PDB file of C-alpha atoms in Angstrom:
ATOM      1  CA  MET A   1       4.375  56.612  13.140  1.00  0.00           C
ATOM      2  CA  SER A   2       2.214  53.622  12.818  1.00  0.00           C
ATOM      3  CA  GLU A   3       2.429  51.651   9.113  1.00  0.00           C
ATOM      4  CA  SER A   4      -0.370  52.837   6.996  1.00  0.00           C
ATOM      5  CA  PHE A   5      -1.339  50.829   3.775  1.00  0.00           C
ATOM      6  CA  VAL A   6      -3.906  50.906   0.996  1.00  0.00           C
ATOM      7  CA  LYS A   7      -7.128  49.255   2.231  1.00  0.00           C
ATOM      8  CA  SER A   8      -9.306  50.194  -0.666  1.00  0.00           C
ATOM      9  CA  LEU A   9      -9.515  52.181  -4.074  1.00  0.00           C
ATOM     10  CA  TYR A  10     -12.641  53.263  -5.658  1.00  0.00           C
ATOM     11  CA  ILE A  11     -12.958  55.655  -8.829  1.00  0.00           C
ATOM     12  CA  TYR A  12     -16.537  57.408  -9.945  1.00  0.00           C
ATOM     13  CA  PRO A  13     -16.740  57.283 -13.583  1.00  0.00           C
ATOM     14  CA  LEU A  14     -20.208  59.348 -13.780  1.00  0.00           C
ATOM     15  CA  LYS A  15     -19.822  62.130 -11.326  1.00  0.00           C
ATOM     16  CA  SER A  16     -22.098  61.998  -8.075  1.00  0.00           C
ATOM     17  CA  ALA A  17     -23.223  58.161  -8.842  1.00  0.00           C
ATOM     18  CA  GLN A  18     -21.976  55.629  -6.648  1.00  0.00           C
ATOM     19  CA  GLY A  19     -18.237  54.462  -6.462  1.00  0.00           C
ATOM     20  CA  LEU A  20     -16.710  51.137  -8.172  1.00  0.00           C
ATOM     21  CA  ALA A  21     -14.291  49.459  -6.196  1.00  0.00           C
ATOM     22  CA  VAL A  22     -10.963  48.585  -7.794  1.00  0.00           C
ATOM     23  CA  ASP A  23      -7.546  46.099  -7.264  1.00  0.00           C
ATOM     24  CA  THR A  24      -5.936  48.711  -8.827  1.00  0.00           C
ATOM     25  CA  LEU A  25      -5.844  52.511  -9.839  1.00  0.00           C
ATOM     26  CA  ASN A  26      -3.886  53.653 -13.061  1.00  0.00           C
ATOM     27  CA  ILE A  27      -3.166  56.946 -12.784  1.00  0.00           C
ATOM     28  CA  ASP A  28      -2.731  59.614 -15.926  1.00  0.00           C
ATOM     29  CA  ALA A  29      -2.258  63.216 -15.791  1.00  0.00           C
ATOM     30  CA  ALA A  30      -5.554  63.842 -14.908  1.00  0.00           C
ATOM     31  CA  GLY A  31      -5.658  61.696 -11.875  1.00  0.00           C
ATOM     32  CA  PRO A  32      -7.595  58.104 -11.745  1.00  0.00           C
ATOM     33  CA  GLN A  33      -8.225  56.464 -15.263  1.00  0.00           C
ATOM     34  CA  TYR A  34     -11.673  57.311 -15.761  1.00  0.00           C
ATOM     35  CA  ASP A  35     -12.836  58.658 -12.546  1.00  0.00           C
ATOM     36  CA  ARG A  36     -15.576  61.535 -12.779  1.00  0.00           C
ATOM     37  CA  GLU A  37     -14.857  61.322 -16.777  1.00  0.00           C
ATOM     38  CA  TRP A  38     -18.466  61.599 -17.323  1.00  0.00           C
ATOM     39  CA  MET A  39     -21.155  63.963 -15.892  1.00  0.00           C
ATOM     40  CA  VAL A  40     -24.180  64.598 -16.072  1.00  0.00           C
ATOM     41  CA  VAL A  41     -25.445  68.738 -16.526  1.00  0.00           C
ATOM     42  CA  LYS A  42     -29.404  70.493 -16.400  1.00  0.00           C
ATOM     43  CA  LYS A  43     -30.456  70.889 -20.149  1.00  0.00           C
ATOM     44  CA  SER A  44     -31.695  73.788 -19.412  1.00  0.00           C
ATOM     45  CA  ASN A  45     -28.748  75.829 -18.185  1.00  0.00           C
ATOM     46  CA  ARG A  46     -25.815  73.412 -18.423  1.00  0.00           C
ATOM     47  CA  SER A  47     -24.896  73.442 -14.950  1.00  0.00           C
ATOM     48  CA  PHE A  48     -23.736  69.995 -13.428  1.00  0.00           C
ATOM     49  CA  VAL A  49     -26.483  67.898 -11.728  1.00  0.00           C
ATOM     50  CA  SER A  50     -25.149  65.856  -7.834  1.00  0.00           C
ATOM     51  CA  GLN A  51     -26.902  64.727  -5.023  1.00  0.00           C
ATOM     52  CA  ARG A  52     -26.664  68.196  -3.307  1.00  0.00           C
ATOM     53  CA  THR A  53     -29.835  68.500  -5.350  1.00  0.00           C
ATOM     54  CA  HIS A  54     -30.349  65.255  -6.774  1.00  0.00           C
ATOM     55  CA  PRO A  55     -29.979  63.007  -3.670  1.00  0.00           C
ATOM     56  CA  ILE A  56     -31.545  59.659  -6.407  1.00  0.00           C
ATOM     57  CA  MET A  57     -28.039  60.096  -8.056  1.00  0.00           C
ATOM     58  CA  SER A  58     -26.165  58.083  -5.061  1.00  0.00           C
ATOM     59  CA  GLN A  59     -28.980  55.148  -6.762  1.00  0.00           C
ATOM     60  CA  LEU A  60     -27.036  54.749  -9.120  1.00  0.00           C
ATOM     61  CA  SER A  61     -24.303  52.118 -10.060  1.00  0.00           C
ATOM     62  CA  THR A  62     -21.704  51.937 -12.218  1.00  0.00           C
ATOM     63  CA  ASP A  63     -19.245  49.115 -13.801  1.00  0.00           C
ATOM     64  CA  LEU A  64     -16.510  48.750 -16.442  1.00  0.00           C
ATOM     65  CA  LYS A  65     -17.023  46.005 -18.294  1.00  0.00           C
ATOM     66  CA  ASN A  66     -16.446  44.909 -22.044  1.00  0.00           C
ATOM     67  CA  GLN A  67     -14.966  47.973 -22.700  1.00  0.00           C
ATOM     68  CA  ASN A  68     -18.505  50.082 -21.976  1.00  0.00           C
ATOM     69  CA  LEU A  69     -19.523  51.914 -18.689  1.00  0.00           C
ATOM     70  CA  ILE A  70     -22.302  50.249 -17.326  1.00  0.00           C
ATOM     71  CA  VAL A  71     -24.790  52.096 -15.199  1.00  0.00           C
ATOM     72  CA  LYS A  72     -27.750  50.562 -13.593  1.00  0.00           C
ATOM     73  CA  THR A  73     -30.340  51.166 -11.008  1.00  0.00           C
ATOM     74  CA  PRO A  74     -33.349  49.106 -10.225  1.00  0.00           C
ATOM     75  CA  GLY A  75     -36.196  49.125 -12.308  1.00  0.00           C
ATOM     76  CA  PHE A  76     -34.291  50.594 -15.594  1.00  0.00           C
ATOM     77  CA  GLU A  77     -32.754  48.620 -18.141  1.00  0.00           C
ATOM     78  CA  ASP A  78     -28.615  49.008 -17.908  1.00  0.00           C
ATOM     79  CA  LEU A  79     -27.147  51.495 -19.510  1.00  0.00           C
ATOM     80  CA  ALA A  80     -24.383  51.108 -22.127  1.00  0.00           C
ATOM     81  CA  ILE A  81     -21.916  53.567 -23.142  1.00  0.00           C
ATOM     82  CA  PRO A  82     -19.302  52.776 -24.761  1.00  0.00           C
ATOM     83  CA  LEU A  83     -15.519  53.688 -23.821  1.00  0.00           C
ATOM     84  CA  ASP A  84     -14.684  54.439 -27.227  1.00  0.00           C
ATOM     85  CA  ARG A  85     -17.529  56.708 -27.963  1.00  0.00           C
ATOM     86  CA  ARG A  86     -16.549  59.752 -28.893  1.00  0.00           C
ATOM     87  CA  SER A  87     -18.571  63.280 -30.095  1.00  0.00           C
ATOM     88  CA  PRO A  88     -17.549  65.886 -32.363  1.00  0.00           C
ATOM     89  CA  THR A  89     -20.183  68.103 -30.362  1.00  0.00           C
ATOM     90  CA  ARG A  90     -18.562  70.352 -27.924  1.00  0.00           C
ATOM     91  CA  LEU A  91     -20.723  72.553 -25.217  1.00  0.00           C
ATOM     92  CA  GLU A  92     -19.834  74.508 -22.460  1.00  0.00           C
ATOM     93  CA  VAL A  93     -21.022  73.060 -19.267  1.00  0.00           C
ATOM     94  CA  SER A  94     -20.955  74.946 -15.279  1.00  0.00           C
ATOM     95  CA  LEU A  95     -19.287  73.504 -12.817  1.00  0.00           C
ATOM     96  CA  PHE A  96     -19.174  75.547  -9.614  1.00  0.00           C
ATOM     97  CA  GLY A  97     -19.408  78.577 -11.260  1.00  0.00           C
ATOM     98  CA  LYS A  98     -16.848  77.920 -13.811  1.00  0.00           C
ATOM     99  CA  THR A  99     -16.890  77.573 -17.542  1.00  0.00           C
ATOM    100  CA  VAL A 100     -15.805  73.659 -18.613  1.00  0.00           C
ATOM    101  CA  LEU A 101     -15.737  72.742 -21.993  1.00  0.00           C
ATOM    102  CA  ALA A 102     -17.038  69.021 -22.726  1.00  0.00           C
ATOM    103  CA  GLU A 103     -18.401  66.397 -25.276  1.00  0.00           C
ATOM    104  CA  LYS A 104     -22.020  65.456 -25.537  1.00  0.00           C
ATOM    105  CA  VAL A 105     -22.593  61.788 -25.615  1.00  0.00           C
ATOM    106  CA  GLY A 106     -25.400  61.067 -27.121  1.00  0.00           C
ATOM    107  CA  ALA A 107     -29.329  61.297 -27.096  1.00  0.00           C
ATOM    108  CA  ILE A 108     -30.187  57.925 -26.220  1.00  0.00           C
ATOM    109  CA  TYR A 109     -28.330  58.424 -22.792  1.00  0.00           C
ATOM    110  CA  ASP A 110     -29.731  61.662 -22.577  1.00  0.00           C
ATOM    111  CA  GLN A 111     -33.119  60.231 -22.406  1.00  0.00           C
ATOM    112  CA  TRP A 112     -31.966  57.085 -20.366  1.00  0.00           C
ATOM    113  CA  LEU A 113     -30.899  59.970 -17.577  1.00  0.00           C
ATOM    114  CA  SER A 114     -34.263  62.372 -17.958  1.00  0.00           C
ATOM    115  CA  ASP A 115     -36.270  59.655 -17.395  1.00  0.00           C
ATOM    116  CA  PHE A 116     -34.274  58.051 -14.339  1.00  0.00           C
ATOM    117  CA  LEU A 117     -34.291  62.069 -13.304  1.00  0.00           C
ATOM    118  CA  LYS A 118     -37.389  62.856 -14.171  1.00  0.00           C
ATOM    119  CA  THR A 119     -35.794  66.025 -15.080  1.00  0.00           C
ATOM    120  CA  GLU A 120     -34.228  66.839 -18.628  1.00  0.00           C
ATOM    121  CA  VAL A 121     -30.508  66.427 -18.694  1.00  0.00           C
ATOM    122  CA  LEU A 122     -27.653  65.521 -20.941  1.00  0.00           C
ATOM    123  CA  LEU A 123     -25.078  63.266 -20.031  1.00  0.00           C
ATOM    124  CA  VAL A 124     -21.583  64.792 -21.210  1.00  0.00           C
ATOM    125  CA  ARG A 125     -18.089  63.774 -21.220  1.00  0.00           C
ATOM    126  CA  THR A 126     -14.224  65.246 -20.734  1.00  0.00           C
ATOM    127  CA  PRO A 127     -12.946  65.730 -24.195  1.00  0.00           C
ATOM    128  CA  GLU A 128      -9.412  63.840 -24.877  1.00  0.00           C
ATOM    129  CA  ASP A 129      -8.301  67.219 -24.907  1.00  0.00           C
ATOM    130  CA  ASN A 130      -9.106  68.108 -21.724  1.00  0.00           C
ATOM    131  CA  GLN A 131      -7.995  71.554 -20.698  1.00  0.00           C
ATOM    132  CA  ARG A 132      -9.738  71.780 -17.204  1.00  0.00           C
ATOM    133  CA  THR A 133      -6.910  72.273 -14.257  1.00  0.00           C
ATOM    134  CA  THR A 134      -7.023  72.950 -10.453  1.00  0.00           C
ATOM    135  CA  SER A 135      -6.748  76.509  -9.365  1.00  0.00           C
ATOM    136  CA  GLY A 136      -3.733  76.392  -8.110  1.00  0.00           C
ATOM    137  CA  ARG A 137      -4.794  78.175  -5.015  1.00  0.00           C
ATOM    138  CA  ASN A 138      -3.700  75.135  -3.182  1.00  0.00           C
ATOM    139  CA  GLY A 139      -0.686  72.811  -4.310  1.00  0.00           C
ATOM    140  CA  PRO A 140       0.292  72.783  -8.019  1.00  0.00           C
ATOM    141  CA  LYS A 141      -1.822  73.280 -10.727  1.00  0.00           C
ATOM    142  CA  THR A 142      -2.319  70.302 -12.378  1.00  0.00           C
ATOM    143  CA  SER A 143      -5.238  68.420 -14.813  1.00  0.00           C
ATOM    144  CA  ILE A 144      -8.442  67.163 -13.840  1.00  0.00           C
ATOM    145  CA  ARG A 145     -11.260  65.783 -15.214  1.00  0.00           C
ATOM    146  CA  PHE A 146     -14.662  66.283 -13.909  1.00  0.00           C
ATOM    147  CA  PRO A 147     -13.761  66.240  -9.913  1.00  0.00           C
ATOM    148  CA  ASP A 148     -15.270  69.052  -7.224  1.00  0.00           C
ATOM    149  CA  GLY A 149     -11.263  70.557  -7.038  1.00  0.00           C
ATOM    150  CA  TYR A 150      -8.331  67.802  -7.081  1.00  0.00           C
ATOM    151  CA  PRO A 151      -7.767  64.680  -8.662  1.00  0.00           C
ATOM    152  CA  PHE A 152      -7.991  62.237  -5.505  1.00  0.00           C
ATOM    153  CA  LEU A 153      -9.399  62.248  -1.898  1.00  0.00           C
ATOM    154  CA  LEU A 154      -7.864  59.993   0.400  1.00  0.00           C
ATOM    155  CA  THR A 155      -9.372  58.712   3.915  1.00  0.00           C
ATOM    156  CA  ASN A 156      -8.194  56.517   6.478  1.00  0.00           C
ATOM    157  CA  ASN A 157     -10.694  53.599   8.139  1.00  0.00           C
ATOM    158  CA  ALA A 158      -8.860  54.823  12.029  1.00  0.00           C
ATOM    159  CA  THR A 159     -10.612  58.474  11.351  1.00  0.00           C
ATOM    160  CA  LEU A 160     -13.983  56.333  10.443  1.00  0.00           C
ATOM    161  CA  ASP A 161     -13.627  54.548  13.397  1.00  0.00           C
ATOM    162  CA  ASP A 162     -13.190  57.740  15.558  1.00  0.00           C
ATOM    163  CA  LEU A 163     -16.375  59.283  13.752  1.00  0.00           C
ATOM    164  CA  ASN A 164     -18.656  56.300  14.225  1.00  0.00           C
ATOM    165  CA  SER A 165     -17.487  56.278  18.123  1.00  0.00           C
ATOM    166  CA  ARG A 166     -19.612  59.645  18.557  1.00  0.00           C
ATOM    167  CA  LEU A 167     -22.672  58.240  16.231  1.00  0.00           C
ATOM    168  CA  SER A 168     -25.651  55.851  17.953  1.00  0.00           C
ATOM    169  CA  GLN A 169     -25.537  54.078  14.076  1.00  0.00           C
ATOM    170  CA  SER A 170     -22.211  53.638  12.406  1.00  0.00           C
ATOM    171  CA  VAL A 171     -21.947  54.841   8.650  1.00  0.00           C
ATOM    172  CA  SER A 172     -19.717  53.400   6.041  1.00  0.00           C
ATOM    173  CA  MET A 173     -17.047  54.944   4.203  1.00  0.00           C
ATOM    174  CA  ALA A 174     -18.936  55.269   1.294  1.00  0.00           C
ATOM    175  CA  ARG A 175     -20.281  58.358   2.542  1.00  0.00           C
ATOM    176  CA  PHE A 176     -17.344  60.365   1.957  1.00  0.00           C
ATOM    177  CA  ARG A 177     -16.288  58.945  -1.801  1.00  0.00           C
ATOM    178  CA  PRO A 178     -12.566  58.406  -1.206  1.00  0.00           C
ATOM    179  CA  ASN A 179     -10.785  57.213  -4.032  1.00  0.00           C
ATOM    180  CA  ILE A 180      -7.836  55.926  -1.894  1.00  0.00           C
ATOM    181  CA  VAL A 181      -9.054  54.767   1.983  1.00  0.00           C
ATOM    182  CA  ILE A 182      -5.975  53.573   4.001  1.00  0.00           C
ATOM    183  CA  GLU A 183      -5.653  51.912   6.941  1.00  0.00           C
ATOM    184  CA  ASN A 184      -3.256  52.765   9.753  1.00  0.00           C
ATOM    185  CA  ASP A 185      -4.311  52.597  13.966  1.00  0.00           C
ATOM    186  CA  GLN A 186      -4.148  56.528  13.739  1.00  0.00           C
ATOM    187  CA  ALA A 187      -7.138  58.883  13.719  1.00  0.00           C
ATOM    188  CA  ASP A 188      -5.995  61.822  11.763  1.00  0.00           C
ATOM    189  CA  SER A 189      -3.057  61.060  10.931  1.00  0.00           C
ATOM    190  CA  GLU A 190      -3.509  61.986   6.944  1.00  0.00           C
ATOM    191  CA  ASP A 191      -4.228  65.262   8.551  1.00  0.00           C
ATOM    192  CA  HIS A 192      -0.507  66.007   9.278  1.00  0.00           C
ATOM    193  CA  TRP A 193       1.141  64.497   5.872  1.00  0.00           C
ATOM    194  CA  ASP A 194       2.717  66.371   3.598  1.00  0.00           C
ATOM    195  CA  ARG A 195       4.243  63.860   0.660  1.00  0.00           C
ATOM    196  CA  PHE A 196       4.300  60.257   0.200  1.00  0.00           C
ATOM    197  CA  SER A 197       4.621  58.035  -2.206  1.00  0.00           C
ATOM    198  CA  ILE A 198       2.107  54.698  -2.615  1.00  0.00           C
ATOM    199  CA  GLY A 199       3.066  52.662  -5.568  1.00  0.00           C
ATOM    200  CA  THR A 200       4.680  54.073  -8.405  1.00  0.00           C
ATOM    201  CA  VAL A 201       2.977  57.273  -7.729  1.00  0.00           C
ATOM    202  CA  ASP A 202       4.161  60.107  -5.458  1.00  0.00           C
ATOM    203  CA  PHE A 203       1.843  62.310  -4.000  1.00  0.00           C
ATOM    204  CA  LEU A 204       1.442  65.885  -2.118  1.00  0.00           C
ATOM    205  CA  ALA A 205      -1.596  66.284   0.525  1.00  0.00           C
ATOM    206  CA  VAL A 206      -2.510  69.639  -0.666  1.00  0.00           C
ATOM    207  CA  LYS A 207      -5.582  70.332   1.910  1.00  0.00           C
ATOM    208  CA  ALA A 208      -7.996  68.738   3.949  1.00  0.00           C
ATOM    209  CA  CYS A 209     -11.342  68.101   2.562  1.00  0.00           C
ATOM    210  CA  THR A 210     -14.063  70.791   2.724  1.00  0.00           C
ATOM    211  CA  ARG A 211     -17.360  68.460   3.155  1.00  0.00           C
ATOM    212  CA  CYS A 212     -20.974  69.570   1.905  1.00  0.00           C
ATOM    213  CA  ALA A 213     -24.637  67.924   2.383  1.00  0.00           C
ATOM    214  CA  VAL A 214     -23.321  64.617   0.145  1.00  0.00           C
ATOM    215  CA  ILE A 215     -22.269  63.517   3.315  1.00  0.00           C
ATOM    216  CA  ASP A 216     -25.742  63.579   4.846  1.00  0.00           C
ATOM    217  CA  VAL A 217     -27.238  61.206   2.005  1.00  0.00           C
ATOM    218  CA  ASP A 218     -27.757  57.590   2.994  1.00  0.00           C
ATOM    219  CA  PRO A 219     -26.002  55.764  -0.149  1.00  0.00           C
ATOM    220  CA  GLN A 220     -27.692  52.745   0.703  1.00  0.00           C
ATOM    221  CA  THR A 221     -31.786  54.580   0.101  1.00  0.00           C
ATOM    222  CA  GLY A 222     -30.799  58.387  -0.614  1.00  0.00           C
ATOM    223  CA  LYS A 223     -32.251  59.861   2.306  1.00  0.00           C
ATOM    224  CA  ARG A 224     -30.499  62.364   3.853  1.00  0.00           C
ATOM    225  CA  SER A 225     -30.429  63.251   7.377  1.00  0.00           C
ATOM    226  CA  PRO A 226     -27.786  65.463   8.961  1.00  0.00           C
ATOM    227  CA  THR A 227     -26.798  63.136  11.534  1.00  0.00           C
ATOM    228  CA  VAL A 228     -22.756  62.939  10.236  1.00  0.00           C
ATOM    229  CA  SER A 229     -22.754  66.320   9.597  1.00  0.00           C
ATOM    230  CA  THR A 230     -23.708  67.192  13.353  1.00  0.00           C
ATOM    231  CA  ALA A 231     -21.396  64.971  14.445  1.00  0.00           C
ATOM    232  CA  LEU A 232     -18.188  66.354  12.755  1.00  0.00           C
ATOM    233  CA  LYS A 233     -19.254  69.995  13.419  1.00  0.00           C
ATOM    234  CA  LYS A 234     -18.552  69.421  17.049  1.00  0.00           C
ATOM    235  CA  TYR A 235     -14.965  68.608  16.402  1.00  0.00           C
ATOM    236  CA  ARG A 236     -13.770  68.820  12.804  1.00  0.00           C
ATOM    237  CA  THR A 237     -14.192  71.971  11.110  1.00  0.00           C
ATOM    238  CA  ASP A 238     -11.730  75.198   9.929  1.00  0.00           C
ATOM    239  CA  ASP A 239     -13.555  78.418  10.344  1.00  0.00           C
ATOM    240  CA  GLY A 240     -16.975  76.647   9.671  1.00  0.00           C
ATOM    241  CA  ALA A 241     -16.765  74.031   7.319  1.00  0.00           C
ATOM    242  CA  ILE A 242     -16.465  70.112   7.961  1.00  0.00           C
ATOM    243  CA  LEU A 243     -13.403  68.532   7.346  1.00  0.00           C
ATOM    244  CA  PHE A 244     -12.789  64.654   6.699  1.00  0.00           C
ATOM    245  CA  GLY A 245     -10.181  63.281   4.311  1.00  0.00           C
ATOM    246  CA  MET A 246      -7.304  64.387   2.263  1.00  0.00           C
ATOM    247  CA  ASN A 247      -7.319  66.049  -1.135  1.00  0.00           C
ATOM    248  CA  LEU A 248      -4.383  64.927  -3.056  1.00  0.00           C
ATOM    249  CA  SER A 249      -2.160  65.994  -5.948  1.00  0.00           C
ATOM    250  CA  HIS A 250       0.367  63.599  -7.514  1.00  0.00           C
ATOM    251  CA  THR A 251       3.491  64.587  -9.216  1.00  0.00           C
ATOM    252  CA  SER A 252       4.104  61.380 -11.096  1.00  0.00           C
ATOM    253  CA  THR A 253       1.968  58.657 -12.880  1.00  0.00           C
ATOM    254  CA  GLY A 254       1.862  54.684 -12.309  1.00  0.00           C
ATOM    255  CA  THR A 255       0.010  52.571 -10.548  1.00  0.00           C
ATOM    256  CA  LEU A 256      -1.386  51.469  -7.173  1.00  0.00           C
ATOM    257  CA  SER A 257      -2.807  48.575  -5.477  1.00  0.00           C
ATOM    258  CA  VAL A 258      -4.843  47.380  -2.648  1.00  0.00           C
ATOM    259  CA  GLY A 259      -2.464  46.329   0.036  1.00  0.00           C
ATOM    260  CA  ASP A 260       0.442  48.884  -0.861  1.00  0.00           C
ATOM    261  CA  ARG A 261       2.233  50.170   1.748  1.00  0.00           C
ATOM    262  CA  VAL A 262       2.226  54.243   1.941  1.00  0.00           C
ATOM    263  CA  GLU A 263       5.681  54.769   2.153  1.00  0.00           C
ATOM    264  CA  ASN A 264       8.618  57.881   2.509  1.00  0.00           C
ATOM    265  CA  ILE A 265       5.869  60.155   4.178  1.00  0.00           C
ATOM    266  CA  SER A 266       6.722  63.728   5.862  1.00  0.00           C
ATOM    267  CA  GLU A 267       4.604  65.465   7.816  1.00  0.00           C
ATOM    268  CA  LYS A 268       3.982  69.306   7.684  1.00  0.00           C
TER     269      LYS A 268
END
């Protein structure tokens, strides 16, 4: 088995906005700190807004600076949301058809995002007493914030290189929105992992990640083209579902950093 190490790490503080590269991930009971902690929902029906229906979300960048979540996009003043801002106003929102409890963040943030998206939306945050968990159908039931289903997504640069060898124009890993990108010399090696550790954190490879239309959104332009999904359909599917990356759960908390080795790998 070839040696694997962490090439890059990302968090996505605002669900469906651009990722933020970090040198270290601090892992708490719900996954990477601040990852998918904020989310945009439609004001009308409280359903979440993502790049699936609003590819322009890909043009929002984020940063964590001076105890604020900073949201940026060309043509708008930066939006600064205090990390310690908590609201007593709770509301139920819809995430993949399931009801999830969230906190309102504030009207000024709602307006900024509504102006950007050209539709009325609300900004919500995961409550401090968050009760959302994974479904438990795959792997152990664990606490999560607002990710689609699992607290981590791991991808492999060698697997991306294999995909790019089949494309007329290469794409970046940003298409796949991972938290952990590993580097090794074997494409698809992550498909066979069961348990492993990185830094001070132990992981369980729960299931291969089934991919939606977001992988066809160019993160640089926000434009959609089916090039990536068409290529993957030819060789990385299961029962018609496109696969790329591995969903993970964690069985301990701690930290991991760029350059850490992937250790204690057991395979399925």
